[in-house]
Backbone as a chain_set.jsonl record, in Angstrom:
{"seq": "MALRHVTLDDKYDLDKSPVFVTGFQALVRLCLMQKERDRRAGLNTAGYISGYRGSPLGTLDAQFQRAEKWLAKNDIKFQAGINEDMAATAIWGTQQAELRGEGKYDGVFSMWYGKGPGVDRTGDVFRHANFAGSSKHGGVLALMGDDHTAESSTTAHQSEYHFIDVMIPILSPAGVQEFLDYGLYGWAMSRYNRRLGRTQMHARNGGVDRSYRRPP", "coords": {"N": [[47.231, -0.42, -72.954], [44.21, 1.032, -71.914], [42.65, 0.84, -68.729], [39.446, -0.552, -68.164], [36.671, 1.296, -67.002], [35.124, 0.468, -64.051], [32.295, -0.1, -62.003], [30.342, -0.675, -59.0], [27.737, -0.641, -59.725], [27.579, -1.737, -62.204], [26.584, -4.316, -62.459], [23.854, -4.128, -62.66], [23.424, -2.664, -64.862], [22.302, -3.002, -67.974], [23.636, -2.582, -70.301], [26.222, -3.163, -69.861], [28.797, -5.555, -70.116], [31.25, -8.098, -69.825], [29.773, -8.867, -66.57], [30.193, -9.134, -62.998], [28.534, -11.104, -60.723], [26.652, -12.142, -57.827], [24.571, -15.012, -57.083], [22.119, -14.095, -56.005], [22.156, -11.409, -56.766], [22.041, -11.772, -59.486], [19.393, -12.532, -59.794], [18.071, -10.163, -59.31], [19.008, -8.693, -61.491], [17.843, -10.26, -63.454], [15.113, -9.551, -63.336], [15.265, -6.926, -64.294], [16.138, -7.465, -66.859], [13.923, -8.822, -67.931], [12.026, -6.782, -67.968], [13.215, -5.076, -69.857], [13.201, -6.714, -72.131], [10.457, -6.876, -72.563], [9.903, -4.194, -73.072], [11.212, -3.811, -75.513], [9.617, -5.388, -77.031], [7.421, -3.88, -77.301], [5.739, -3.715, -75.106], [4.211, -2.47, -72.174], [5.072, -3.225, -69.253], [5.112, -4.206, -65.765], [6.917, -5.13, -62.764], [6.771, -7.415, -59.977], [7.855, -8.452, -56.836], [7.854, -10.728, -54.204], [8.106, -12.372, -51.037], [9.262, -14.518, -48.373], [11.671, -13.797, -45.963], [14.133, -16.019, -45.44], [16.579, -18.465, -44.715], [17.67, -20.78, -47.232], [17.471, -18.469, -48.793], [17.906, -16.097, -47.612], [19.122, -13.551, -47.893], [18.192, -12.449, -50.181], [16.149, -10.552, -50.228], [17.503, -8.343, -49.238], [19.216, -7.684, -51.35], [17.4, -6.844, -53.293], [16.379, -4.599, -52.01], [18.631, -2.947, -51.901], [18.899, -2.408, -54.552], [16.961, -0.584, -55.202], [16.818, 1.925, -56.589], [17.295, 1.185, -59.212], [15.22, -0.576, -59.681], [12.904, 1.0, -59.293], [12.865, 2.87, -61.413], [12.28, 1.206, -63.433], [9.751, 0.291, -63.104], [9.399, -1.771, -61.235], [8.468, -3.468, -58.388], [9.448, -4.259, -55.137], [8.288, -6.097, -52.421], [8.486, -7.206, -49.288], [7.121, -10.146, -47.845], [4.743, -10.822, -45.18], [4.427, -13.451, -44.488], [4.987, -16.605, -46.2], [2.672, -17.558, -47.615], [0.977, -15.358, -47.723], [2.515, -13.669, -49.267], [2.542, -15.148, -51.657], [-0.164, -15.052, -52.277], [-0.475, -12.352, -52.861], [1.128, -12.251, -55.127], [-0.409, -13.874, -56.813], [-2.572, -12.167, -57.141], [-1.415, -10.21, -58.784], [-1.575, -11.275, -61.297], [-4.122, -10.931, -62.053], [-4.553, -8.327, -62.481], [-5.193, -6.909, -64.82], [-7.482, -8.047, -65.819], [-10.081, -7.066, -66.217], [-9.637, -4.92, -67.776], [-8.751, -2.87, -66.207], [-6.2, -2.478, -65.405], [-3.057, -0.788, -64.919], [-0.878, -1.415, -66.395], [0.331, -3.422, -69.192], [0.792, -5.938, -68.322], [1.943, -7.838, -65.44], [4.898, -9.126, -64.473], [5.973, -11.552, -62.168], [7.637, -12.596, -59.113], [8.037, -15.064, -56.734], [9.486, -16.033, -53.614], [10.885, -18.416, -51.359], [11.555, -20.855, -48.737], [11.803, -24.449, -48.104], [9.837, -25.162, -45.898], [8.169, -22.98, -46.294], [7.174, -23.468, -48.835], [5.65, -25.693, -48.187], [3.581, -24.602, -46.531], [2.305, -22.981, -48.282], [0.81, -24.34, -50.061], [-2.021, -24.408, -50.693], [-2.47, -21.893, -51.841], [-0.686, -21.975, -54.03], [-1.848, -24.081, -55.515], [-4.456, -23.12, -56.194], [-3.889, -20.653, -57.371], [-2.451, -21.546, -59.527], [-4.412, -22.944, -60.936], [-6.023, -20.77, -61.562], [-4.334, -19.37, -63.242], [-1.902, -17.51, -65.232], [-1.431, -14.113, -66.41], [-1.616, -12.817, -69.788], [0.548, -11.179, -70.51], [2.022, -11.309, -68.239], [3.037, -13.483, -65.966], [4.707, -15.831, -63.782], [7.378, -16.628, -61.594], [8.36, -19.026, -59.228], [10.529, -19.24, -56.688], [12.281, -21.636, -54.988], [14.168, -22.32, -52.142], [15.8, -24.907, -51.193], [16.742, -26.588, -48.229], [18.653, -28.966, -47.983], [20.156, -30.409, -46.146], [19.295, -29.617, -43.714], [20.589, -27.456, -42.465], [19.882, -24.934, -41.511], [17.304, -25.206, -40.778], [14.343, -26.736, -39.345], [13.743, -29.188, -40.405], [14.962, -31.297, -43.078], [14.438, -30.683, -46.571], [12.949, -31.381, -49.765], [11.605, -29.971, -52.379], [10.524, -30.522, -54.884], [8.572, -32.513, -55.231], [6.287, -31.456, -54.131], [5.688, -29.355, -55.893], [5.248, -30.809, -58.194], [2.92, -32.085, -57.411], [1.064, -29.975, -57.35], [1.059, -29.365, -59.95], [2.978, -27.666, -61.165], [5.455, -26.716, -63.377], [8.99, -27.526, -63.354], [12.118, -25.965, -63.224], [15.602, -26.352, -63.086], [18.217, -24.662, -62.467], [21.778, -24.769, -62.85], [23.663, -22.984, -62.088], [24.799, -19.53, -61.834], [24.636, -18.265, -64.389], [22.605, -19.779, -65.548], [20.508, -19.108, -63.885], [19.708, -16.688, -64.965], [19.191, -17.352, -67.687], [17.298, -19.52, -67.488], [15.402, -18.248, -65.96], [14.288, -16.284, -67.674], [13.268, -18.038, -69.592], [11.402, -19.304, -67.973], [9.475, -17.293, -67.308], [8.565, -16.826, -69.89], [7.451, -19.327, -70.498], [5.441, -19.42, -68.567], [3.767, -17.38, -69.432], [3.055, -18.381, -71.894], [1.736, -20.888, -71.478], [-0.339, -20.162, -69.832], [-2.56, -21.475, -68.446], [-1.24, -23.143, -66.627], [0.371, -21.324, -65.386], [2.479, -20.848, -63.288], [6.017, -21.091, -62.85], [8.672, -22.921, -61.487], [11.83, -22.528, -59.916], [14.91, -23.943, -58.846], [16.858, -22.542, -56.254], [19.196, -23.031, -54.985], [21.838, -22.372, -55.23], [22.279, -19.744, -54.632], [24.233, -18.102, -53.422], [26.554, -18.226, -54.866], [29.323, -16.894, -56.663], [29.696, -15.55, -59.897], [30.727, -14.756, -63.263], [28.937, -12.93, -65.742], [28.114, -12.868, -69.107], [26.717, -10.839, -71.53], [24.551, -12.027, -74.074], [25.398, -11.808, -77.587]], "CA": [[45.775, -0.477, -73.002], [43.581, 1.683, -70.774], [41.774, -0.005, -67.932], [38.018, -0.256, -68.276], [36.081, 1.834, -65.788], [34.204, -0.503, -63.471], [31.634, 0.318, -60.769], [29.479, -1.692, -58.401], [26.43, -0.596, -60.387], [27.635, -2.397, -63.515], [25.821, -5.571, -62.465], [22.46, -3.839, -62.991], [23.407, -1.899, -66.109], [22.166, -4.03, -69.01], [24.554, -2.284, -71.397], [27.567, -3.584, -69.463], [29.081, -6.978, -70.221], [30.688, -8.982, -68.799], [29.634, -8.353, -65.211], [30.408, -10.137, -61.947], [27.367, -11.054, -59.847], [26.291, -13.308, -57.031], [23.305, -15.583, -57.527], [21.017, -13.223, -55.629], [22.219, -10.225, -57.627], [21.591, -12.19, -60.815], [17.931, -12.543, -59.789], [17.666, -8.765, -59.48], [19.281, -8.372, -62.901], [16.846, -10.992, -64.241], [13.898, -8.731, -63.414], [15.559, -5.803, -65.195], [16.209, -8.022, -68.208], [12.565, -9.095, -68.409], [11.414, -5.48, -68.271], [13.786, -4.581, -71.103], [12.677, -7.557, -73.212], [9.079, -6.454, -72.819], [9.933, -2.863, -73.689], [11.589, -3.977, -76.917], [8.477, -6.033, -77.7], [6.326, -2.926, -77.351], [4.848, -3.92, -73.968], [4.41, -1.648, -70.986], [4.853, -4.143, -68.135], [5.709, -3.912, -64.469], [7.361, -6.323, -62.058], [6.443, -7.474, -58.548], [8.595, -9.513, -56.16], [7.497, -10.855, -52.794], [8.41, -13.662, -50.435], [9.577, -14.476, -46.942], [13.106, -13.907, -45.761], [14.511, -17.221, -44.702], [17.674, -19.191, -45.328], [18.871, -20.261, -47.876], [17.224, -17.278, -49.607], [17.766, -15.09, -46.577], [19.616, -12.208, -48.222], [17.65, -12.012, -51.464], [15.411, -9.31, -50.021], [18.472, -7.261, -49.062], [19.706, -7.286, -52.67], [16.352, -6.066, -53.945], [16.3, -3.299, -51.344], [19.785, -2.155, -52.313], [18.749, -2.055, -55.97], [15.706, 0.15, -55.313], [16.847, 2.976, -57.613], [17.196, 0.52, -60.51], [13.888, -1.162, -59.785], [11.871, 2.038, -59.371], [12.796, 3.484, -62.741], [11.824, 0.178, -64.371], [8.399, -0.119, -62.694], [9.494, -3.051, -60.533], [8.199, -3.261, -56.971], [9.766, -5.321, -54.182], [7.533, -6.0, -51.177], [8.689, -8.394, -48.453], [5.863, -10.667, -47.337], [4.649, -11.165, -43.762], [4.759, -14.877, -44.529], [5.083, -17.101, -47.571], [1.403, -17.695, -48.318], [0.466, -14.019, -48.023], [3.288, -13.195, -50.41], [2.065, -15.86, -52.841], [-1.496, -14.543, -52.595], [-0.262, -11.065, -53.536], [1.617, -12.595, -56.464], [-1.604, -14.34, -57.526], [-3.343, -10.983, -57.503], [-0.804, -9.453, -59.886], [-1.954, -11.888, -62.564], [-5.509, -10.563, -62.327], [-4.596, -6.868, -62.442], [-5.778, -6.301, -66.026], [-8.528, -8.93, -66.337], [-11.246, -6.286, -66.623], [-9.198, -3.705, -68.444], [-8.535, -1.826, -65.218], [-4.793, -2.422, -65.042], [-2.231, 0.333, -65.372], [0.152, -1.948, -67.281], [-0.086, -4.523, -70.058], [0.923, -7.154, -67.527], [2.893, -7.758, -64.325], [5.672, -10.348, -64.254], [6.142, -11.631, -60.72], [8.572, -13.578, -58.575], [7.864, -15.457, -55.334], [10.63, -16.789, -53.106], [10.716, -18.991, -50.032], [12.281, -22.118, -48.59], [10.967, -25.638, -48.054], [8.634, -25.029, -45.076], [7.296, -21.989, -46.922], [6.478, -24.167, -49.909], [4.643, -26.537, -47.541], [2.439, -23.842, -46.022], [1.701, -22.196, -49.353], [0.234, -25.275, -51.025], [-3.365, -24.049, -51.136], [-2.352, -20.739, -52.74], [-0.073, -22.449, -55.269], [-2.782, -24.892, -56.289], [-5.543, -22.32, -56.745], [-3.316, -19.661, -58.284], [-2.078, -22.257, -60.737], [-5.652, -23.173, -61.673], [-6.477, -19.476, -62.076], [-3.47, -19.078, -64.378], [-1.174, -16.239, -65.322], [-1.94, -13.208, -67.44], [-0.985, -12.96, -71.094], [1.833, -10.483, -70.517], [2.525, -11.317, -66.865], [3.88, -14.649, -65.716], [5.205, -15.962, -62.416], [8.414, -17.564, -61.176], [8.383, -19.326, -57.801], [11.875, -19.688, -56.336], [12.369, -22.354, -53.713], [15.531, -22.555, -51.675], [15.737, -26.091, -50.339], [17.801, -26.842, -47.248], [18.665, -30.428, -48.067], [20.82, -31.018, -44.989], [18.72, -28.999, -42.506], [21.608, -26.631, -41.808], [19.28, -23.798, -40.818], [15.873, -25.487, -40.745], [13.984, -27.812, -38.423], [13.768, -30.445, -41.162], [15.467, -31.239, -44.443], [13.328, -30.725, -47.513], [13.127, -31.457, -51.21], [10.265, -29.455, -52.688], [10.037, -30.845, -56.221], [7.363, -33.33, -55.189], [5.145, -30.584, -53.866], [5.341, -28.634, -57.118], [4.643, -31.791, -59.094], [1.562, -32.326, -56.925], [0.184, -28.856, -57.732], [1.191, -29.255, -61.412], [3.826, -26.54, -61.551], [6.683, -27.226, -64.003], [10.203, -27.269, -62.58], [13.396, -25.694, -63.87], [16.659, -26.511, -62.082], [19.471, -24.077, -62.948], [22.971, -25.315, -62.225], [24.584, -21.91, -61.737], [24.325, -18.155, -61.974], [24.249, -18.008, -65.777], [21.32, -20.414, -65.807], [19.469, -18.33, -63.208], [19.237, -15.689, -65.926], [18.628, -18.022, -68.869], [16.084, -20.257, -67.141], [14.406, -17.301, -65.474], [13.593, -15.736, -68.842], [12.466, -19.135, -70.144], [10.294, -19.574, -67.067], [8.427, -16.3, -67.522], [7.991, -17.064, -71.218], [6.603, -20.513, -70.378], [4.274, -19.076, -67.767], [2.883, -16.596, -70.298], [2.581, -19.19, -73.02], [0.773, -21.929, -71.122], [-1.477, -19.465, -69.23], [-3.328, -22.27, -67.483], [-0.349, -23.585, -65.564], [0.618, -20.082, -64.653], [3.71, -20.59, -62.568], [7.176, -21.926, -63.104], [9.492, -22.956, -60.295], [13.262, -22.695, -60.096], [15.763, -24.147, -57.687], [17.745, -21.41, -55.986], [20.082, -23.522, -53.933], [23.179, -21.846, -55.44], [22.127, -18.295, -54.645], [25.37, -17.338, -52.947], [27.736, -18.465, -55.697], [29.754, -15.771, -57.491], [30.04, -15.914, -61.267], [30.658, -13.675, -64.238], [27.879, -13.103, -66.721], [28.377, -12.15, -70.347], [25.48, -10.643, -72.274], [24.592, -12.623, -75.411], [25.543, -10.811, -78.642]], "C": [[45.193, 0.155, -71.73], [42.676, 0.704, -70.044], [40.319, 0.413, -68.113], [37.49, 0.258, -66.949], [34.997, 0.879, -65.286], [33.611, 0.073, -62.19], [30.769, -0.82, -60.237], [28.097, -1.715, -59.035], [26.421, -1.324, -61.726], [26.746, -3.63, -63.582], [24.359, -5.362, -62.824], [22.318, -2.951, -64.222], [23.41, -2.901, -67.265], [23.051, -3.765, -70.222], [25.978, -2.747, -71.099], [27.692, -5.101, -69.549], [30.571, -7.154, -70.493], [30.56, -8.273, -67.454], [29.836, -9.496, -64.232], [29.276, -10.011, -60.949], [27.302, -12.303, -58.965], [24.974, -13.863, -57.573], [22.131, -14.693, -57.203], [20.99, -11.961, -56.489], [21.77, -10.552, -59.04], [20.068, -12.199, -60.892], [17.366, -11.13, -59.885], [17.859, -8.351, -60.933], [18.264, -9.043, -63.825], [15.576, -10.167, -64.4], [14.094, -7.545, -64.353], [15.605, -6.278, -66.642], [14.814, -8.286, -68.772], [11.85, -7.81, -68.776], [11.92, -4.953, -69.611], [13.31, -5.402, -72.297], [11.251, -7.145, -73.573], [9.041, -5.097, -73.514], [10.259, -2.974, -75.173], [10.489, -4.655, -77.718], [7.262, -5.111, -77.76], [5.331, -3.055, -76.207], [5.217, -3.0, -72.813], [4.082, -2.498, -69.763], [5.486, -3.603, -66.857], [6.135, -5.224, -63.831], [6.989, -6.251, -60.584], [7.139, -8.682, -57.943], [8.178, -9.545, -54.704], [7.818, -12.261, -52.315], [8.743, -13.47, -48.975], [11.065, -14.67, -46.755], [13.435, -15.099, -44.869], [15.626, -17.929, -45.435], [17.097, -20.38, -46.091], [18.62, -19.121, -48.864], [17.188, -16.033, -48.723], [18.249, -13.698, -46.924], [19.11, -11.717, -49.577], [16.911, -10.681, -51.306], [16.359, -8.128, -49.873], [18.997, -6.773, -50.41], [18.659, -6.465, -53.418], [16.224, -4.682, -53.311], [17.441, -2.396, -51.762], [19.665, -1.678, -53.76], [17.516, -1.199, -56.225], [15.722, 1.184, -56.436], [16.746, 2.383, -59.017], [15.795, -0.041, -60.729], [12.826, -0.095, -60.031], [11.749, 2.618, -60.774], [12.407, 2.483, -63.826], [10.475, -0.41, -63.968], [8.377, -1.497, -62.041], [9.392, -2.786, -59.037], [8.601, -4.481, -56.161], [9.001, -5.067, -52.895], [7.721, -7.281, -50.382], [7.36, -8.836, -47.859], [5.898, -10.897, -45.834], [4.927, -12.65, -43.575], [4.655, -15.337, -45.98], [3.739, -17.128, -48.296], [0.742, -16.347, -48.587], [1.214, -13.41, -49.207], [2.798, -13.843, -51.696], [0.673, -15.391, -53.251], [-1.407, -13.201, -53.302], [0.233, -11.281, -54.964], [0.455, -13.054, -57.35], [-2.414, -13.135, -58.002], [-2.748, -10.194, -58.651], [-1.223, -9.997, -61.245], [-3.406, -11.588, -62.943], [-5.677, -9.046, -62.481], [-5.292, -6.258, -63.655], [-6.9, -7.15, -66.623], [-9.728, -8.153, -66.869], [-10.864, -4.991, -67.324], [-8.905, -2.559, -67.502], [-7.056, -1.62, -64.901], [-4.076, -1.219, -65.627], [-1.221, -0.122, -66.419], [-0.427, -3.062, -68.164], [-0.033, -5.855, -69.323], [1.933, -6.934, -66.42], [3.599, -9.103, -64.198], [6.092, -10.376, -62.78], [7.086, -12.757, -60.319], [8.267, -13.805, -57.092], [9.118, -16.193, -54.888], [10.339, -17.274, -51.682], [11.531, -20.266, -49.926], [11.289, -23.253, -48.348], [9.72, -25.535, -47.184], [7.654, -23.999, -45.623], [6.522, -22.573, -48.087], [5.356, -25.022, -49.318], [3.402, -25.733, -47.171], [1.694, -23.086, -47.108], [0.969, -23.072, -50.363], [-1.128, -24.874, -51.551], [-3.321, -22.884, -52.126], [-1.75, -21.163, -54.072], [-1.089, -23.185, -56.136], [-3.85, -24.017, -56.959], [-5.041, -21.222, -57.685], [-2.936, -20.312, -59.605], [-3.305, -22.573, -61.587], [-6.158, -21.868, -62.286], [-5.634, -19.035, -63.27], [-2.815, -17.719, -64.317], [-1.785, -15.376, -66.417], [-1.084, -13.297, -68.698], [0.397, -12.333, -71.138], [2.403, -10.363, -69.102], [3.505, -12.447, -66.652], [4.465, -14.637, -64.317], [6.339, -16.974, -62.338], [8.277, -17.777, -59.677], [9.736, -19.928, -57.472], [11.842, -20.397, -55.0], [13.835, -22.573, -53.382], [15.526, -23.724, -50.707], [16.973, -26.214, -49.448], [17.915, -28.355, -47.091], [19.267, -31.103, -46.842], [20.356, -30.406, -43.67], [19.758, -28.18, -41.741], [20.984, -25.494, -41.007], [17.766, -23.971, -40.71], [15.593, -26.628, -39.778], [13.998, -29.172, -39.094], [14.45, -30.223, -42.503], [14.282, -31.285, -45.407], [13.8, -30.797, -48.964], [11.763, -31.167, -51.816], [9.731, -29.821, -54.069], [8.71, -31.6, -56.19], [6.117, -32.49, -54.917], [4.716, -29.86, -55.142], [4.764, -29.574, -58.179], [3.182, -32.017, -58.709], [0.602, -31.213, -57.343], [0.342, -28.503, -59.21], [1.905, -27.985, -61.856], [5.12, -27.09, -62.146], [7.925, -26.74, -63.267], [11.385, -27.024, -63.505], [14.468, -25.73, -62.792], [17.98, -25.961, -62.598], [20.66, -24.584, -62.157], [23.956, -24.236, -61.807], [23.997, -20.555, -62.062], [23.878, -17.842, -63.393], [22.871, -18.591, -66.072], [20.194, -19.795, -64.985], [18.85, -17.344, -64.196], [18.559, -16.349, -67.121], [17.299, -18.703, -68.542], [14.994, -19.335, -66.611], [13.607, -16.688, -66.607], [12.73, -16.805, -69.51], [11.216, -19.362, -69.283], [9.159, -18.577, -67.227], [7.761, -16.495, -68.884], [7.05, -18.274, -71.192], [5.31, -20.194, -69.638], [3.276, -18.269, -68.585], [2.267, -17.465, -71.387], [1.503, -20.175, -72.589], [-0.46, -21.376, -70.424], [-2.178, -20.288, -68.146], [-2.459, -22.733, -66.311], [0.148, -22.403, -64.729], [2.0, -19.894, -64.089], [4.815, -21.569, -62.957], [8.112, -21.819, -61.917], [10.946, -23.184, -60.647], [13.894, -23.102, -58.779], [16.582, -22.886, -57.487], [18.773, -21.8, -54.928], [21.485, -22.935, -54.065], [23.211, -20.324, -55.376], [23.357, -17.52, -54.219], [26.617, -17.484, -53.79], [28.045, -17.237, -56.544], [30.128, -16.272, -58.874], [30.046, -14.66, -62.129], [29.558, -13.995, -65.244], [28.23, -12.267, -67.946], [27.08, -12.062, -71.144], [25.584, -11.284, -73.645], [24.72, -11.547, -76.475], [24.207, -10.495, -79.306]], "O": [[45.626, -0.148, -70.619], [42.026, -0.145, -70.655], [40.013, 1.602, -68.203], [37.821, -0.28, -65.892], [34.07, 0.534, -66.019], [34.327, 0.666, -61.383], [30.502, -1.797, -60.936], [27.365, -2.696, -58.9], [25.359, -1.507, -62.321], [26.212, -3.954, -64.643], [23.685, -6.303, -63.246], [21.213, -2.539, -64.575], [24.414, -3.572, -67.503], [23.199, -4.635, -71.08], [26.839, -2.725, -71.979], [26.807, -5.835, -69.11], [31.12, -6.426, -71.321], [31.159, -7.221, -67.23], [29.676, -10.667, -64.577], [29.067, -8.939, -60.383], [27.823, -13.364, -59.312], [24.341, -13.244, -58.427], [21.23, -14.538, -58.026], [19.921, -11.502, -56.891], [21.184, -9.709, -59.72], [19.505, -11.906, -61.947], [16.304, -10.921, -60.473], [16.979, -7.733, -61.533], [17.87, -8.477, -64.845], [15.022, -10.096, -65.497], [13.194, -7.199, -65.118], [15.161, -5.571, -67.546], [14.549, -8.01, -69.942], [11.146, -7.753, -69.784], [11.138, -4.44, -70.411], [13.044, -4.846, -73.362], [10.892, -7.078, -74.748], [8.247, -4.879, -74.429], [9.642, -2.298, -75.997], [10.43, -4.518, -78.94], [6.195, -5.518, -78.218], [4.205, -2.567, -76.309], [6.394, -2.788, -72.52], [2.946, -2.495, -69.289], [6.286, -2.667, -66.882], [5.762, -6.301, -64.296], [6.901, -5.166, -60.009], [7.035, -9.794, -58.458], [8.15, -8.509, -54.04], [7.802, -13.216, -53.091], [8.535, -12.397, -48.409], [11.656, -15.592, -47.317], [13.052, -15.155, -43.7], [15.615, -17.987, -46.664], [16.107, -20.954, -45.637], [19.481, -18.836, -49.696], [16.527, -15.045, -49.045], [17.814, -12.735, -46.293], [19.556, -10.679, -50.065], [17.034, -9.793, -52.149], [16.053, -7.028, -50.332], [19.202, -5.573, -50.593], [18.998, -5.498, -54.101], [15.985, -3.7, -54.014], [17.241, -1.197, -51.957], [20.258, -0.669, -54.142], [17.07, -1.1, -57.368], [14.738, 1.31, -57.165], [16.176, 3.006, -59.913], [15.258, 0.018, -61.835], [11.951, -0.268, -60.88], [10.64, 2.833, -61.263], [12.225, 2.851, -64.986], [10.099, -1.484, -64.436], [7.46, -2.288, -62.261], [10.141, -1.978, -58.488], [8.165, -5.597, -56.443], [9.05, -3.97, -52.338], [7.185, -8.326, -50.749], [6.564, -8.006, -47.42], [6.965, -11.142, -45.27], [5.585, -13.052, -42.616], [4.287, -14.568, -46.868], [3.667, -16.76, -49.468], [0.021, -16.201, -49.574], [0.624, -12.725, -50.042], [2.652, -13.168, -52.715], [0.363, -15.337, -54.441], [-2.168, -12.933, -54.232], [-0.186, -10.587, -55.89], [0.361, -12.655, -58.511], [-2.883, -13.102, -59.14], [-3.482, -9.57, -59.418], [-1.227, -9.265, -62.234], [-3.858, -11.952, -64.029], [-6.795, -8.546, -62.595], [-5.917, -5.204, -63.54], [-7.236, -6.996, -67.798], [-10.325, -8.547, -67.87], [-11.679, -4.077, -67.446], [-8.817, -1.407, -67.928], [-6.704, -0.674, -64.197], [-4.44, -0.705, -66.685], [-0.76, 0.678, -67.233], [-1.521, -3.57, -67.915], [-0.747, -6.792, -69.679], [2.691, -5.965, -66.445], [2.973, -10.106, -63.856], [6.511, -9.362, -62.221], [7.306, -13.717, -61.057], [8.241, -12.862, -56.301], [9.746, -16.895, -55.681], [9.637, -16.616, -50.915], [12.13, -20.711, -50.905], [10.076, -23.042, -48.382], [8.624, -25.796, -47.68], [6.444, -24.13, -45.437], [5.361, -22.228, -48.31], [4.254, -25.076, -49.863], [2.284, -26.152, -47.473], [0.582, -22.606, -46.887], [0.553, -22.585, -51.414], [-1.373, -24.987, -52.752], [-4.041, -22.882, -53.124], [-2.239, -20.764, -55.128], [-1.182, -22.944, -57.34], [-4.113, -24.161, -58.153], [-5.695, -20.901, -58.677], [-3.079, -19.71, -60.669], [-3.252, -22.484, -62.813], [-6.666, -21.865, -63.407], [-6.143, -18.406, -64.198], [-3.13, -16.89, -63.464], [-2.56, -15.856, -67.244], [0.04, -13.797, -68.661], [1.317, -12.892, -71.736], [3.163, -9.442, -68.803], [4.652, -12.388, -67.094], [4.692, -13.576, -63.735], [6.27, -18.045, -62.941], [8.097, -16.816, -58.93], [10.053, -21.023, -57.937], [11.424, -19.824, -53.994], [14.633, -22.961, -54.235], [15.271, -23.539, -49.517], [18.099, -25.97, -49.881], [17.339, -28.942, -46.175], [18.926, -32.245, -46.533], [20.958, -30.652, -42.624], [19.796, -28.21, -40.511], [21.492, -25.128, -39.947], [17.034, -22.991, -40.567], [16.492, -27.395, -39.433], [14.234, -30.191, -38.444], [14.509, -29.099, -43.003], [13.242, -31.862, -45.089], [14.885, -30.34, -49.32], [10.868, -32.011, -51.775], [8.598, -29.47, -54.4], [7.832, -31.359, -57.018], [5.032, -32.787, -55.417], [3.525, -29.762, -55.436], [3.901, -29.182, -58.964], [2.314, -32.126, -59.575], [-0.556, -31.486, -57.657], [-0.168, -27.482, -59.673], [1.486, -27.319, -62.801], [5.817, -27.859, -61.483], [7.915, -25.682, -62.638], [11.621, -27.779, -64.448], [14.268, -25.197, -61.701], [18.793, -26.723, -63.12], [20.57, -24.804, -60.949], [24.992, -24.55, -61.222], [22.854, -20.442, -62.506], [22.838, -17.211, -63.581], [22.065, -17.969, -66.764], [19.027, -19.941, -65.35], [17.631, -17.187, -64.256], [17.468, -15.942, -67.519], [16.299, -18.492, -69.228], [13.806, -19.603, -66.789], [12.384, -16.58, -66.518], [11.61, -16.53, -69.941], [10.121, -19.582, -69.801], [7.995, -18.974, -67.277], [6.546, -16.348, -69.016], [5.978, -18.243, -71.795], [4.229, -20.635, -70.028], [2.067, -18.455, -68.446], [1.102, -17.297, -71.75], [0.471, -20.293, -73.249], [-1.508, -22.022, -70.41], [-2.357, -19.803, -67.029], [-2.888, -22.715, -65.158], [0.314, -22.505, -63.514], [2.648, -18.886, -64.373], [4.562, -22.712, -63.337], [8.323, -20.724, -61.395], [11.261, -23.942, -61.565], [13.463, -22.657, -57.715], [16.959, -22.23, -58.458], [19.16, -20.989, -54.088], [22.258, -22.99, -53.108], [24.067, -19.689, -55.991], [23.513, -16.368, -54.624], [27.653, -16.91, -53.452], [27.134, -16.609, -57.083], [30.797, -17.296, -59.011], [29.454, -13.64, -61.776], [29.285, -15.154, -65.554], [28.597, -11.098, -67.827], [26.427, -13.073, -71.402], [26.596, -11.114, -74.324], [24.193, -10.451, -76.285], [24.152, -9.671, -80.219]]}, "num_chains": 1, "name": "protein.A"}
């Protein structure tokens, strides 16, 4: 039997399965998957990712930067934020891009990322963006990377209570496969409920390596 040709780019090629990815790489693939789902549904959407580089999500931005060629040809923009609340404010703006018919795309699906202290400082933006809601063909995921044992933070944190307070539903994936599954569910939920706008995921397992097999 001939060996299958394998490259490092396979993880972002949606025609390849199975693939081996880290948790952070799975989040990049997730954005490509959402774009492809929209394309098959006849939607011309774009993606926008922003957040603040900080452990335990400290290398997520590096993965998005390395995947620039894949993102660019799929209308997905990564922009590192100066801080967490400015990044969240930009994400909020993506959901208003086509309110007056001025948008270039049918919608913009977006992803915010940060760790516990970033969730704390972004409370006002989360609350008001959530009240404003998401766009019909947009949707937002907010990824929090909690440092439960304060390994690289001044304090330990558990951010679920904050998201409950601002009425953002919570999804808690248990591994890399569920990053992809729950991520797609989260964007779908955000589009469906409109008023709630954002969906939050745990990202505490971002560095775990796993294989992913595309559903038939």
